[in-house]
C-alpha angles and dihedrals in degrees: 000000000000116000124209090226088064091053091052091051090052092049093051100040118104116249114258138164106233103161143349092257133053115239114256093223093055092052090045091055092049092048090049087053091050092052091047088052092050093047093050097035087226107106121210112251090250089070095048097053115127086231091066116089105220113198124181123179089349095305125109107230139155112281087225089074096036132104089262089077092056115087110235131186101225110208095184139005136175130185146209122207119206107191096176094046092041092229143108135210124209127190110204126190120195115187098180102136091220095047111021119173143164109199133182115198131184117197117199125199148188119214122252131190091260104025139320136313120221111238102164143021113193119180139176106203119195127182143149111337096027125118110305090332122180114138096195093052090046090054093049091056096043093053090060094056130091116227095161124146114283119231110263093239091054100047125115113231124247096262092050093050092051091046092053092049090050093048089056095047091043088067085083098074096012116048090183093065106131106231117188096233115199125218110246100028123162126199123199108200109182097312096328117106126203093198132077100185098272128130090242097058110138137199090199095080116103095019110146122252128204127026114342133172109258131252107252143178093042117189117188140208113179126192114182093186091071097025092243142140130190116204121184110193151137116275105215096188090058096056094279091301120180106254144182125204123183122187135197116199123196123182090352094305136096114267104166136014122189119191134181122180129188105228099144107201095332110165104176123054106162095174094055103033096085090050100045095050088069095053117106105209135177117217 
């Protein structure tokens, strides 16, 4: 459990470069503090500093008006820790019928002599009216998946994981991008699932063909221990919508893809309609 005294020590400690990698435990403490702040709706001072860049749905705003000030009952969360990039990613699912959310948040840090200093909070926040949104269905699918640690001798390295994530996202703008599809591979898009539990499940269904606007403004968190990459970005083909993609790679091939896209109450998507009609999904 994060203690406020620890936060104060971090805030007062002089900046210093101690090692090439951030310590896992320091990032864990800071992420615990972030989740406590989100649960209470009363952020620790370390997250409200004017030195912290607070970004929500691809816009830089004041954290005092952000989702972090709204108390949320988080039903499920899972995390990535990027020691080389000094960052974490947390997927949060809130099934409260009155305030449902699925949120993807990257925290970015600088190292300090006794821990880490928060430099950025970057969130994609989806709720009712967004693309295929249903928090309860999302949770039901997520709980069936396996995001356990991968044996060290079977892990893809950092560069490979980033390259695979980019190959997938490059499909928008380059339909010939050669993605290493796994079999099975399950994609969770909002609350819609492409898999049904069979060995032939594919993430390749519903991928656009023909010219598409590219995916831009990509921000990464990479965790080799679970073979995963978080990419927050702008989805050009969906009217430049704020978007989060998270990937799990096993044996060099895609196993899971999680997406959330901010499309608040959009009803007409001419670029995507011809693609999505062909997707067999399981809600």
